[in-house]
PDB file of C-alpha atoms in Angstrom:
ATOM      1  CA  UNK A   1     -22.044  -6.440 -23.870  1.00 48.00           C
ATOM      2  CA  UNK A   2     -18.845  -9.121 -23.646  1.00 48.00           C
ATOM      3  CA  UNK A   3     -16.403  -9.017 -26.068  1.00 51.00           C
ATOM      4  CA  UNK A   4     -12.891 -10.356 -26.038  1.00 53.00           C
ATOM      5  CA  UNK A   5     -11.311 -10.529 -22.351  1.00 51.00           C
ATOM      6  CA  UNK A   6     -14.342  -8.795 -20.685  1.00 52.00           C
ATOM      7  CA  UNK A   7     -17.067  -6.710 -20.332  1.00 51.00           C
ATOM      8  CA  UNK A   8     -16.986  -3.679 -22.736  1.00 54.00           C
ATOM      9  CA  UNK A   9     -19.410  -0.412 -22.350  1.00 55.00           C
ATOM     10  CA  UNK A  10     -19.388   3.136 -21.408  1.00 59.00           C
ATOM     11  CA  UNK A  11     -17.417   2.351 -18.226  1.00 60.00           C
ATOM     12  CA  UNK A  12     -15.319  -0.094 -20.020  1.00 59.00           C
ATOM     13  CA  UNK A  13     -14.909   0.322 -22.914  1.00 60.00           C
ATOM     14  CA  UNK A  14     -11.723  -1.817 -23.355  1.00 63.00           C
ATOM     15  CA  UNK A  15     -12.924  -4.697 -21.684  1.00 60.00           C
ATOM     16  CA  UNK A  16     -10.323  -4.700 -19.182  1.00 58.00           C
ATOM     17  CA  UNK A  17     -10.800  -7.167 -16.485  1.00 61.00           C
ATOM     18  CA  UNK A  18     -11.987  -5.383 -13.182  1.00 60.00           C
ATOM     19  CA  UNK A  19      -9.073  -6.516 -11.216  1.00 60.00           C
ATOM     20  CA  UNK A  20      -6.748  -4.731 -13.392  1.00 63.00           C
ATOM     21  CA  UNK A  21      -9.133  -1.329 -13.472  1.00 67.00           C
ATOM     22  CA  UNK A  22      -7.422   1.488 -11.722  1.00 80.00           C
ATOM     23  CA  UNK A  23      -8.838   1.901  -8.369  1.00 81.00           C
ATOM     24  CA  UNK A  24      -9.518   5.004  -6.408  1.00 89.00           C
ATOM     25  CA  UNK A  25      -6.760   6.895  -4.054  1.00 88.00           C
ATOM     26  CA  UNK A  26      -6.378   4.861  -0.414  1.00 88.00           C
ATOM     27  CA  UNK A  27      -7.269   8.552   1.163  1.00 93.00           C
ATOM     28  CA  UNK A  28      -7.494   6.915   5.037  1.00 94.00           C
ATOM     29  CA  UNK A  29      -5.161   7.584   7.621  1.00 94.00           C
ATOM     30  CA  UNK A  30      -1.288   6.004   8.140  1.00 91.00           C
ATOM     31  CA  UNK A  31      -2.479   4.148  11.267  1.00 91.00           C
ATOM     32  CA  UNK A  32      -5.409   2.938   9.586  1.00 95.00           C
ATOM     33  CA  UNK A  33      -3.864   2.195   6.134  1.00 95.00           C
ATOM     34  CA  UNK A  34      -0.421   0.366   7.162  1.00 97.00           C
ATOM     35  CA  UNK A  35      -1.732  -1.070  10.449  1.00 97.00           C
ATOM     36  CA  UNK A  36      -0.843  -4.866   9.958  1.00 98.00           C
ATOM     37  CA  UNK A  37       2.877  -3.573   8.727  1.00 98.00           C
ATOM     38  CA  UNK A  38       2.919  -0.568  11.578  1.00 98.00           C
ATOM     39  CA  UNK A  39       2.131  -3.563  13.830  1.00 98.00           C
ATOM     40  CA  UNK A  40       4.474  -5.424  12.368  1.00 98.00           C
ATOM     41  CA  UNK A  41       7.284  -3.434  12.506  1.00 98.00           C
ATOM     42  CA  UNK A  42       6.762  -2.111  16.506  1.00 98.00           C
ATOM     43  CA  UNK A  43       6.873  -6.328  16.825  1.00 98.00           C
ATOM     44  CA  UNK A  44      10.845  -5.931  14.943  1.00 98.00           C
ATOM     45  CA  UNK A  45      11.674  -3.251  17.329  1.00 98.00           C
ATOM     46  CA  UNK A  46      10.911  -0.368  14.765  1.00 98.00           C
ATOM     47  CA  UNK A  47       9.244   2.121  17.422  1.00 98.00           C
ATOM     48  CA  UNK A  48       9.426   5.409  15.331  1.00 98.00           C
ATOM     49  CA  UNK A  49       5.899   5.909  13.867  1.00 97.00           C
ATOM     50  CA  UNK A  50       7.059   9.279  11.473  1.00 97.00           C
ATOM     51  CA  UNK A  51       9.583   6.865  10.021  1.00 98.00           C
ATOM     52  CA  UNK A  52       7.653   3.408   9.515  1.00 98.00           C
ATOM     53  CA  UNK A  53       5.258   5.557   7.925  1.00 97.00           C
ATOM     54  CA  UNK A  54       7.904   6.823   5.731  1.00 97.00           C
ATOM     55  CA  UNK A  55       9.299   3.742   5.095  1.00 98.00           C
ATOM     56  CA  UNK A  56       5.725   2.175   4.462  1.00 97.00           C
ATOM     57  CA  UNK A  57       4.753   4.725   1.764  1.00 95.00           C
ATOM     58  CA  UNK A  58       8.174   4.638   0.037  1.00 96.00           C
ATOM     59  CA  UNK A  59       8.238   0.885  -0.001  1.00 97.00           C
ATOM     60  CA  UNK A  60       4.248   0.843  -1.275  1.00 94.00           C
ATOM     61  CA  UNK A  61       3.576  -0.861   2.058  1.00 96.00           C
ATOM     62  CA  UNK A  62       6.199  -4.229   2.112  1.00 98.00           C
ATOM     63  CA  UNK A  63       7.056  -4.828   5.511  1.00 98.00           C
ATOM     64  CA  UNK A  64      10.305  -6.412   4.243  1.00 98.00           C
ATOM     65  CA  UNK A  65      11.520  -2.858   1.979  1.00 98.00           C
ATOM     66  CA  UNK A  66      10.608  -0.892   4.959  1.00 98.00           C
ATOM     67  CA  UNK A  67      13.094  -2.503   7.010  1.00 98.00           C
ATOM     68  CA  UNK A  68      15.378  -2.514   4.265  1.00 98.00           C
ATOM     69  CA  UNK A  69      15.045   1.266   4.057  1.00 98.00           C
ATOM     70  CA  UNK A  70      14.919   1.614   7.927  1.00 98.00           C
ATOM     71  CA  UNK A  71      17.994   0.531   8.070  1.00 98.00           C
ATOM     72  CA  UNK A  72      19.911   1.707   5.535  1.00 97.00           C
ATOM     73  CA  UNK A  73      18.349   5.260   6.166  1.00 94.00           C
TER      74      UNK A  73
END
């Protein structure tokens, strides 16, 4: 069924839009997950892979507050 701004049913029951549904855990690996911004970062001279990491997941993965936080920390 549609009703106002979406579908509604059992698994929406709302009718929230799908792009604003919660989506599952990102459960894959730090090199896998954050490889454009690991890349990214190695290109910057940010070798330490423990600490981009860090940085990554603190920062929600923005290349720009990682290297905010890389250097400040």
């Amino acid at each position: 069924m549609f009703g106002p701004g979406g579908f509604t049913g059992p698994d929406n029951p709302f009718g929230v839009p799908d792009a604003f549904a919660q989506q599952p855990p990102d459960t894959r690996p730090p090199e896998e997950r954050y490889a454009e911004q690991l890349r990214q970062l190695n290109d910057m001279g940010f070798y330490e892979f423990e600490r981009n990491v860090e940085a990554l997941r603190r920062t929600g993965g923005s290349v720009q507050g990682a290297v905010e936080y890389l250097l400040t920390h």
